[in-house]
Coordinates of C-alpha atoms in Angstrom, one line a residue:
X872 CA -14.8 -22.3 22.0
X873 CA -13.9 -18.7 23.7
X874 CA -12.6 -16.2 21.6
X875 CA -12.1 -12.6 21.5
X876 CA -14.8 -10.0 20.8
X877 CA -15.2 -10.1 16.6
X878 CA -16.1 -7.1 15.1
X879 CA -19.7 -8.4 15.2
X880 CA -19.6 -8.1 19.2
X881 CA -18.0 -4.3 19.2
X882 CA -20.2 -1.2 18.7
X883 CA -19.8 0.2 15.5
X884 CA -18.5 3.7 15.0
X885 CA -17.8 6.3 12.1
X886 CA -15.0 7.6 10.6
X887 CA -13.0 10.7 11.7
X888 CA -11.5 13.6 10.2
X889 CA -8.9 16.3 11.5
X890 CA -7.7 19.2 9.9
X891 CA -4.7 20.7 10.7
X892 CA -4.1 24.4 11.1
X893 CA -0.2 24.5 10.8
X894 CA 0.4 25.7 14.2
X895 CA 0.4 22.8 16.1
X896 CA -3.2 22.1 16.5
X897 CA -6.2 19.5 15.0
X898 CA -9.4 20.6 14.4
X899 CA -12.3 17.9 14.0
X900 CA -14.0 18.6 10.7
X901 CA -15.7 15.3 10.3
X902 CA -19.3 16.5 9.5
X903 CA -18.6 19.5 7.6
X904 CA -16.3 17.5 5.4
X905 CA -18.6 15.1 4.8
X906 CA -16.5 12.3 6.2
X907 CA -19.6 11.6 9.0
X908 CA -21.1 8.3 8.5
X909 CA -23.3 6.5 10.4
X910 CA -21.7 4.7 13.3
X911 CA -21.9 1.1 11.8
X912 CA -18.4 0.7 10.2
X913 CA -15.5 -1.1 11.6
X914 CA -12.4 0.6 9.9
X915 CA -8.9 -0.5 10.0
X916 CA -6.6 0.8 7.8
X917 CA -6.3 4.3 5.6
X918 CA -5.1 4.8 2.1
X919 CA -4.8 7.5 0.6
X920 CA -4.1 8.8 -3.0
X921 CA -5.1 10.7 -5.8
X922 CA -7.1 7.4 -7.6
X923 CA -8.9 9.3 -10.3
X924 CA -6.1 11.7 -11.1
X925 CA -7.3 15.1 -10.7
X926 CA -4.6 16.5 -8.2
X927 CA -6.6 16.1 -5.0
X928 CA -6.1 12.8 -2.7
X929 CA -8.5 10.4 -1.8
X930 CA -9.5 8.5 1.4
X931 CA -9.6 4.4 1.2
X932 CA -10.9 2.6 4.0
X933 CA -10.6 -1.1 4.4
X934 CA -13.1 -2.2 7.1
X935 CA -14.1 -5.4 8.9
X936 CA -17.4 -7.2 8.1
X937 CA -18.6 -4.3 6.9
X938 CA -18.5 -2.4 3.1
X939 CA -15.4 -0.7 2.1
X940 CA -15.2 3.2 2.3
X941 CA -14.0 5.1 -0.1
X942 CA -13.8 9.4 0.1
X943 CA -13.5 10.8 -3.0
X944 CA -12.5 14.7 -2.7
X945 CA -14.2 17.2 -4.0
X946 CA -11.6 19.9 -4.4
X947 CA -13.5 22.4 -1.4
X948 CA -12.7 20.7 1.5
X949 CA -15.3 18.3 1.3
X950 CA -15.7 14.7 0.3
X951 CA -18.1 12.3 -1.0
X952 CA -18.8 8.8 -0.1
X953 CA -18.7 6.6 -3.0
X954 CA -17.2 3.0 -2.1
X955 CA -20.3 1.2 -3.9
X956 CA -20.6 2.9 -6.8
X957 CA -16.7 3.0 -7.2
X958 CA -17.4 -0.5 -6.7
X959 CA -14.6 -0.3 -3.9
X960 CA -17.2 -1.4 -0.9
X961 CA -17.3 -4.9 -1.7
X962 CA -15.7 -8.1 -3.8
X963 CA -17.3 -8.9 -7.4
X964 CA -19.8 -10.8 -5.8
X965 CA -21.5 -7.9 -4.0
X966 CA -19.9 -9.5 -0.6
X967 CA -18.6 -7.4 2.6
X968 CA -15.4 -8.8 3.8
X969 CA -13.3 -9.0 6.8
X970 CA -10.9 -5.9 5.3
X971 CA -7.4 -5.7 7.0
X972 CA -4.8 -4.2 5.3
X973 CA -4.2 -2.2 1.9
X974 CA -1.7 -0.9 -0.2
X975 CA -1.7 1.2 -3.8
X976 CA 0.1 0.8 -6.6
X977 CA -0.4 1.0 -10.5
X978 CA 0.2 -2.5 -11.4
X979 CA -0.3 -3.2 -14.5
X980 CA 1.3 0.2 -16.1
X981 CA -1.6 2.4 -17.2
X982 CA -1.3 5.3 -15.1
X983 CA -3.8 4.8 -12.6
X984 CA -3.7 3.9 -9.3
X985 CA -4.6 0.3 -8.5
X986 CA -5.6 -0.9 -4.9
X987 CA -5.0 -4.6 -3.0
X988 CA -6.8 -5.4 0.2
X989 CA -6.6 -8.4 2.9
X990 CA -9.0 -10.3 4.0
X991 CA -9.4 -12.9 7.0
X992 CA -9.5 -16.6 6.4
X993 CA -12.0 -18.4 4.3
X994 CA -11.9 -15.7 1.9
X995 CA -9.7 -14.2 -1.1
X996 CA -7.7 -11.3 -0.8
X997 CA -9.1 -8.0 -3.4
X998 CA -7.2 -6.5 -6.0
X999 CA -9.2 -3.7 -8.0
X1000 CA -8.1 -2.5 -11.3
X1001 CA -8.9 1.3 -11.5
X1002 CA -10.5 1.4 -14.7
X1003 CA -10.7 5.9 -14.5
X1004 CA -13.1 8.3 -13.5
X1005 CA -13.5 6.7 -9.6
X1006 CA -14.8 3.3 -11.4
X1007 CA -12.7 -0.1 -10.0
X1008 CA -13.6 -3.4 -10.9
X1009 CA -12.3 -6.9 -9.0
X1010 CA -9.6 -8.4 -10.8
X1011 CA -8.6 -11.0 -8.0
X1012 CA -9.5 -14.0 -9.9
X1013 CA -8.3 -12.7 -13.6
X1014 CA -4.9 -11.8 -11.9
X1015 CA -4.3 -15.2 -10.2
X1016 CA -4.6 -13.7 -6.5
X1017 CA -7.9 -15.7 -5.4
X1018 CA -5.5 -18.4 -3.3
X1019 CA -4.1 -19.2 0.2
X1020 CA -7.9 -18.5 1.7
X1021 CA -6.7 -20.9 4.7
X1022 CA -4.8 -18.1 6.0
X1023 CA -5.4 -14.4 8.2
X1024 CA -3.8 -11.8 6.3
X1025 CA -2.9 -8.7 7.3
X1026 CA 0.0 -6.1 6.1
X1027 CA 0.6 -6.3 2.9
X1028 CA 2.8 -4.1 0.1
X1029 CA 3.2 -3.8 -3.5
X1030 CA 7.0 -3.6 -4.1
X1031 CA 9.3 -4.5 -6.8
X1032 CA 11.3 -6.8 -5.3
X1033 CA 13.2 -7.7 -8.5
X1034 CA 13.6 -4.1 -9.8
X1035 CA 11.5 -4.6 -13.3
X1036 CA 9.5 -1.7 -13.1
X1037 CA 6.4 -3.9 -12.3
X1038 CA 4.9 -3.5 -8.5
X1039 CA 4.9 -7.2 -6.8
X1040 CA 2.9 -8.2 -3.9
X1041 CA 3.6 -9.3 0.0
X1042 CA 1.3 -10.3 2.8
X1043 CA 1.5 -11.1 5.9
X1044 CA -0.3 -13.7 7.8
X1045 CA -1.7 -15.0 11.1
X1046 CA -4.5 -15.9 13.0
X1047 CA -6.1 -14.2 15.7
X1048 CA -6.4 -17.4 18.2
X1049 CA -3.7 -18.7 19.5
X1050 CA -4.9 -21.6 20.1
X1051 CA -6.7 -22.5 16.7
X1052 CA -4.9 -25.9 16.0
X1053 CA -6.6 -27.6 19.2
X1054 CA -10.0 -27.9 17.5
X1055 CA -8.9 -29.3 14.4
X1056 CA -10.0 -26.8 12.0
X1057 CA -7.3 -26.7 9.1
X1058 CA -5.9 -23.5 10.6
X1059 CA -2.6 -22.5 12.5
X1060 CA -1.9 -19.9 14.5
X1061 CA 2.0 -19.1 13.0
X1062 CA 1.5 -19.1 9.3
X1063 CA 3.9 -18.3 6.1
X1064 CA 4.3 -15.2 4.5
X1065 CA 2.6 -14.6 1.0
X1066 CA 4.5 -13.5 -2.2
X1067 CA 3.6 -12.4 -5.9
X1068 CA 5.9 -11.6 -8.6
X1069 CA 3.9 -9.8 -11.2
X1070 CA 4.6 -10.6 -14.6
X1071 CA 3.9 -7.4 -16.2
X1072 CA 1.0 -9.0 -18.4
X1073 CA -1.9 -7.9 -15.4
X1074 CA -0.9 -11.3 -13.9
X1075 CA 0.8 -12.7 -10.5
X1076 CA 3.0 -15.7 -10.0
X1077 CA 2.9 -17.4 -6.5
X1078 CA 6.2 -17.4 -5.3
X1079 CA 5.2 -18.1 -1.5
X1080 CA 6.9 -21.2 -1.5
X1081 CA 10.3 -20.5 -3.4
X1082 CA 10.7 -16.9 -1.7
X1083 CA 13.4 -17.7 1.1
X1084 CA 13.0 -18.6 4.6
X1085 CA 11.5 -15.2 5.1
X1086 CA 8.6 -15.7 2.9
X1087 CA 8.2 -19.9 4.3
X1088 CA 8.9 -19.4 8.0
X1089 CA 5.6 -19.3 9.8
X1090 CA 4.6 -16.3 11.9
X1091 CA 1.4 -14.7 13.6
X1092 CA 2.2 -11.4 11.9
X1093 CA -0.1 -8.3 11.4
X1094 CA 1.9 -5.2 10.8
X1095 CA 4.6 -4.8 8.0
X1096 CA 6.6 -1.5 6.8
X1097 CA 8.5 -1.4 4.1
X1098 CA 12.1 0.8 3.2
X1099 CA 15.6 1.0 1.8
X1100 CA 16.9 0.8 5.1
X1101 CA 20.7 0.0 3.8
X1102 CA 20.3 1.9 0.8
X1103 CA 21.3 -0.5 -1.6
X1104 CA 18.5 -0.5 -3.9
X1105 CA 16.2 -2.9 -2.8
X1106 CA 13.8 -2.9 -0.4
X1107 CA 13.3 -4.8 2.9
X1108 CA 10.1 -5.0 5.0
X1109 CA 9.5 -5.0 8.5
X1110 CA 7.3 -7.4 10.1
X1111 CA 5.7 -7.3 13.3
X1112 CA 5.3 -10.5 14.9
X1113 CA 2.7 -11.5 17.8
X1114 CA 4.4 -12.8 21.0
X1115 CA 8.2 -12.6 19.7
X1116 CA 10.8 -10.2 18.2
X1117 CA 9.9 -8.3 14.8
X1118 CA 10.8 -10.0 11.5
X1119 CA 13.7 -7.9 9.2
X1120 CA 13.5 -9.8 5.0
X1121 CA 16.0 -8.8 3.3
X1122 CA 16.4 -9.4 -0.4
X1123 CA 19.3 -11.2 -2.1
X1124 CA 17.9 -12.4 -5.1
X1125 CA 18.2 -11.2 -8.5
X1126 CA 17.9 -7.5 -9.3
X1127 CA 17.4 -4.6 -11.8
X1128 CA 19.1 -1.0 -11.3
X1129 CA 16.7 1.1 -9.1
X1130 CA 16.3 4.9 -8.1
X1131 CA 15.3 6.2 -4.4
X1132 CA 13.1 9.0 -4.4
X1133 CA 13.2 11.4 -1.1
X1134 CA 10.5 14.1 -2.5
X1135 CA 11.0 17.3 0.0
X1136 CA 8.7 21.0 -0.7
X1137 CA 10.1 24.2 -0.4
X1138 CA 9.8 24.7 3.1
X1139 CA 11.8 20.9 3.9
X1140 CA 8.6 18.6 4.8
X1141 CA 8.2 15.6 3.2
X1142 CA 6.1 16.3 0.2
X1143 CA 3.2 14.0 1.1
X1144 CA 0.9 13.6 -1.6
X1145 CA 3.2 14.2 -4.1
X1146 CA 3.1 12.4 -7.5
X1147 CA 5.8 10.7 -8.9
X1148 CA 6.5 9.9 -12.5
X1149 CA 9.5 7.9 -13.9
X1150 CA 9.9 7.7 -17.6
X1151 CA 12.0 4.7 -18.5
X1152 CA 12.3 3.6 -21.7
X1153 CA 9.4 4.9 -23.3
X1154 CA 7.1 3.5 -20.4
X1155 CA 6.0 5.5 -17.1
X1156 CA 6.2 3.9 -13.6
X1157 CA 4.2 6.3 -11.0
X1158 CA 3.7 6.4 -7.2
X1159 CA 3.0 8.7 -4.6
X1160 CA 4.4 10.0 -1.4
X1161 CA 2.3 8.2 0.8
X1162 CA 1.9 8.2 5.0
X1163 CA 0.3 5.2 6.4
X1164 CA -1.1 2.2 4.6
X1165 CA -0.1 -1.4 5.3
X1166 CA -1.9 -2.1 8.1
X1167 CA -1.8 0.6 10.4
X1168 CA 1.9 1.0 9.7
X1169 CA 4.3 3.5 8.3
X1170 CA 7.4 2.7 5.7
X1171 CA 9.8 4.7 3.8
X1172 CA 8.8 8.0 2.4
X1173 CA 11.2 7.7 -0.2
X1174 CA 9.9 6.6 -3.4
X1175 CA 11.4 3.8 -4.9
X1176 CA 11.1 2.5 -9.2
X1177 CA 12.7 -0.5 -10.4
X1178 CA 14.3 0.4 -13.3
X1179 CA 15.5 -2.9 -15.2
X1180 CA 18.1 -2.6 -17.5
X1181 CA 18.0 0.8 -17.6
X1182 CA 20.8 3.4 -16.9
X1183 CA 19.1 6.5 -16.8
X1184 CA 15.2 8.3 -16.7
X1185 CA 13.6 10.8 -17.2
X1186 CA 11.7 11.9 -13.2
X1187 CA 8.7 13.9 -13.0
X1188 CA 7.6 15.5 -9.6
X1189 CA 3.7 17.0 -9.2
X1190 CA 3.7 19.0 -5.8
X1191 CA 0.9 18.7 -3.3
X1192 CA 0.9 22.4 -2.1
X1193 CA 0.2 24.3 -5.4
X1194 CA -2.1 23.4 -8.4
X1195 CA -2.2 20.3 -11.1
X1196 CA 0.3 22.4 -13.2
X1197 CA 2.8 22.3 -10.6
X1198 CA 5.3 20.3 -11.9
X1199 CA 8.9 19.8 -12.0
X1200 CA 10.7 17.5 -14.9
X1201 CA 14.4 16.1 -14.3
X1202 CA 16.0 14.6 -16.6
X1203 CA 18.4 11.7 -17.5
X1204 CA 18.4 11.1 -13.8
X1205 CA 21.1 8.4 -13.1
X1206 CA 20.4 4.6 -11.7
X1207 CA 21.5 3.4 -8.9
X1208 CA 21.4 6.1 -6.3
X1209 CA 18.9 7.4 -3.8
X1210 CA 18.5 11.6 -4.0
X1211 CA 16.6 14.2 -2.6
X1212 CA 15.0 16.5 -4.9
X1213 CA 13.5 19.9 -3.5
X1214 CA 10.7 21.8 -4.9
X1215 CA 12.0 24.7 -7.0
X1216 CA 15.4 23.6 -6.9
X1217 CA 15.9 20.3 -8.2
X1218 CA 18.4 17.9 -6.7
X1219 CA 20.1 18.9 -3.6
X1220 CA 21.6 15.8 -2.9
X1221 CA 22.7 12.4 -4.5
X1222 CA 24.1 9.3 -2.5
X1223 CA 25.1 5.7 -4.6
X1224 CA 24.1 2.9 -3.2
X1225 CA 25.5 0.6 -0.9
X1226 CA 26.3 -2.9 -2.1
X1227 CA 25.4 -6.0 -0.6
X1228 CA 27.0 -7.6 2.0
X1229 CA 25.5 -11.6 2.7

C-alpha cells in the first residue's frame, strides 16, 4: 500500500544549537557546544529542564526510530550527550521507538523532574522516573501506562486536571494514513483522546473512556497546548486536528483550589527556566517555566499547582539569570488567583479567578 516517506526513507540529520546574543541575532554554536551529532537522528520534539537539579537546563530530544537524546549541561556552555547512560535513549527493553511528543513533570512528588514520551502504534507510550544524578529508569508498566498501543500518539501534557497537587496525563492521537481502515488492519485514522488521573501513589487510572466527549470523540490530532485561557483555575488544551477546525477541552468536572503562576525577571521577560516551588501543606509541588514541549507546540507560560483543599502556600521562585542561590520565598500566597510575581519585587499583580459559566 503507498504511504508517505517514514523516517526510515528521509536522510537523517543532527541536532542544532543557536545562541542568542541579546541584540536581535542567532549564532550557530552547535559543534563548540557539543550539541553536533552525527547526522543519523530523526528529532521531533524539545524539552527542556533542569532534570538533575543543579540550576542549569537540560536538552530532551524525543526522536523517531532512532535512540532518544538527551543534553545534559555542563555549566560552560557546553553539553554532554548522555541519553543511554541516563537510560533516556530507549524503553526498558533496550528498544528505539517511534518518539513523538514529550512533556515534564514531577509526578509522583519527590522533587525531581519526571519525563513522558509518545510513541507510534504498536508500541507503549514511556514514562521515566528520574531516580537523581541524570539516572531515569522506565516506569511505564509499574505505573499502569503500558495500554492503548492500537493508537498514534502525539501531543501529550501532564496537568492536574482535578487540582490535587498530583500532575495527570493527556494524549493525543491519530494516524498518519488517512486511509488506514481500507486494509483491515485494526487501526483508524480519527482516534480518541487518551487520559490519566494519577492517584498520587506513582500510579495512573485510565480515564479515556469516562473523560467527556472531548477525551471519547475521535480525531487525527498531533499538536496540543495547554493554558488558563479563561482564568478560572483550570486548564484547557488546545488540539490541533488534521483536515478540520482545532479542538478547545474544557474542564467542568470536579476541582481543587489552584494558583496561576506568571513568573516575570527584572527586566519584564518571561522568566524561562525558572523553578517553581509550592509548599502546600507540608508537601512541595514544583515546575518550571517552560517554552516548547508537547509536540512541537507552545502553551501557557504561567505556571499552574493544584492545590486541593488548601487555602493558602507558601511559593518559592529560583531565577534563571543569576546563580542557584537566587531565590525569592513568598509566603501565605492566597488560592484561587492567577499573579505575576517579578524578580526582586515580589507580586506586582493579583487577579481572582473567573467562575465557570457551562
Amino acid at each position: 500500500m503507498p504511504v508517505p516517506c517514514g523516517p526510515r526513507g528521509l536522510k537523517g540529520e543532527t541536532m542544532t544549537l543557536y545562541h542568542n546574543d541579546g541584540h536581535g541575532h542567532f549564532v550557530d554554536v552547535t559543534k563548540q557546544a557539543g550539541i553536533e551529532t552525527p547526522p543519523e537522528y530523526y528529532g521531533f520534539t524539545v524539552l527542556t529542564g533542569d532534570y538533575d537539579n543543579d540550576g542549569w537546563p537540560d536538552i530532551y530530544i524525543t526522536c523517531d526510530s532512532t535512540p532518544s537524546l538527551y543534553f545534559h549541561n555542563k555549566h560552560d556552555g557546553t553539553f554532554e550527550e548522555m541519553g543511554l547512560s541516563s537510560g533516556l535513549a530507549v524503553n526498558e527493553d533496550g528498544r528505539e521507538q517511534a518518539g513523538m511528543g514529550a512533556t515534564a513533570a514531577d509526578f509522583d512528588g519527590d522533587g525531581r523532574l519526571d519525563i513522558f514520551k509518545t510513541n507510534f502504534s504498536n508500541d507503549t507510550n514511556t514514562l521515566y522516573r528520574n531516580l537523581g544524578n541524570n539516572n531515569f529508569d522506565d516506569v511505564t508498566s509499574a505505573a499502569g501506562l503500558a495500554v492503548h498501543t492500537q493508537y498514534v500518539k502525539w501531543g501529550t501534557a501532564f496537568l492536574d486536571f482535578d487540582n490535587d497537587g498530583w500532575p495527570d496525563l493527556f494524549i493525543a492521537d491519530g494516524h498518519v494514513y488517512p486511509f488506514v481502515e481500507k486494509y483491515n488492519l485494526g487501526e483508524e485514522f480519527k482516534q480518541p483522546r487518551q487520559l490519566f488521573w494519577n492517584r498520587g501513589d506513582g500510579q495512573f487510572f485510565d480515564m479515556s473512556s469516562t473523560g467527556g466527549s472531548g477525551i471519547t470523540a475521535k480525531h487525527a490530532s498531533r499538536g496540543i497546548a495547554v493554558g488558563d485561557l479563561d482564568n478560572d483555575g483550570s486548564q484547557k488544551i488546545v488540539v490541533v486536528n488534521l483536515f478540520e477546525p482545532p479542538s478547545l477541552l474544557k474542564n467542568f468536572g470536579p476541582r481543587g483550589n489552584a494558583l496561576l503562576v506568571r513568573a516575570v525577571t527584572a527586566s519584564g521577560r518571561d522568566a524561562i527556566g525558572a523553578r517553581l516551588t509550592l509548599t502546600v501543606g507540608g508537601r512541595k509541588e514544583i515546575d518550571e517555566v517552560r517554552s516548547g514541549g508537547y509536540h512541537i507546540s507552545q502553551g501557557d507560560f504561567r505556571v499552574h499547582f493544584g492545590m486541593g483543599h488548601a487555602t493558602k502556600a507558601d511559593l518559592t521562585i529560583r531565577w534563571p539569570d543569576g546563580p542557584v542561590s537566587n531565590v525569592e520565598t513568598i509566603p501565605s500566597v492566597d488560592a484561587n488567583q492567577w499573579i505575576v510575581v517579578r524578580e526582586g519585587r515580589g507580586i506586582v499583580e493579583r487577579h481572582p479567578f473567573t467562575h465557570d459559566s457551562p
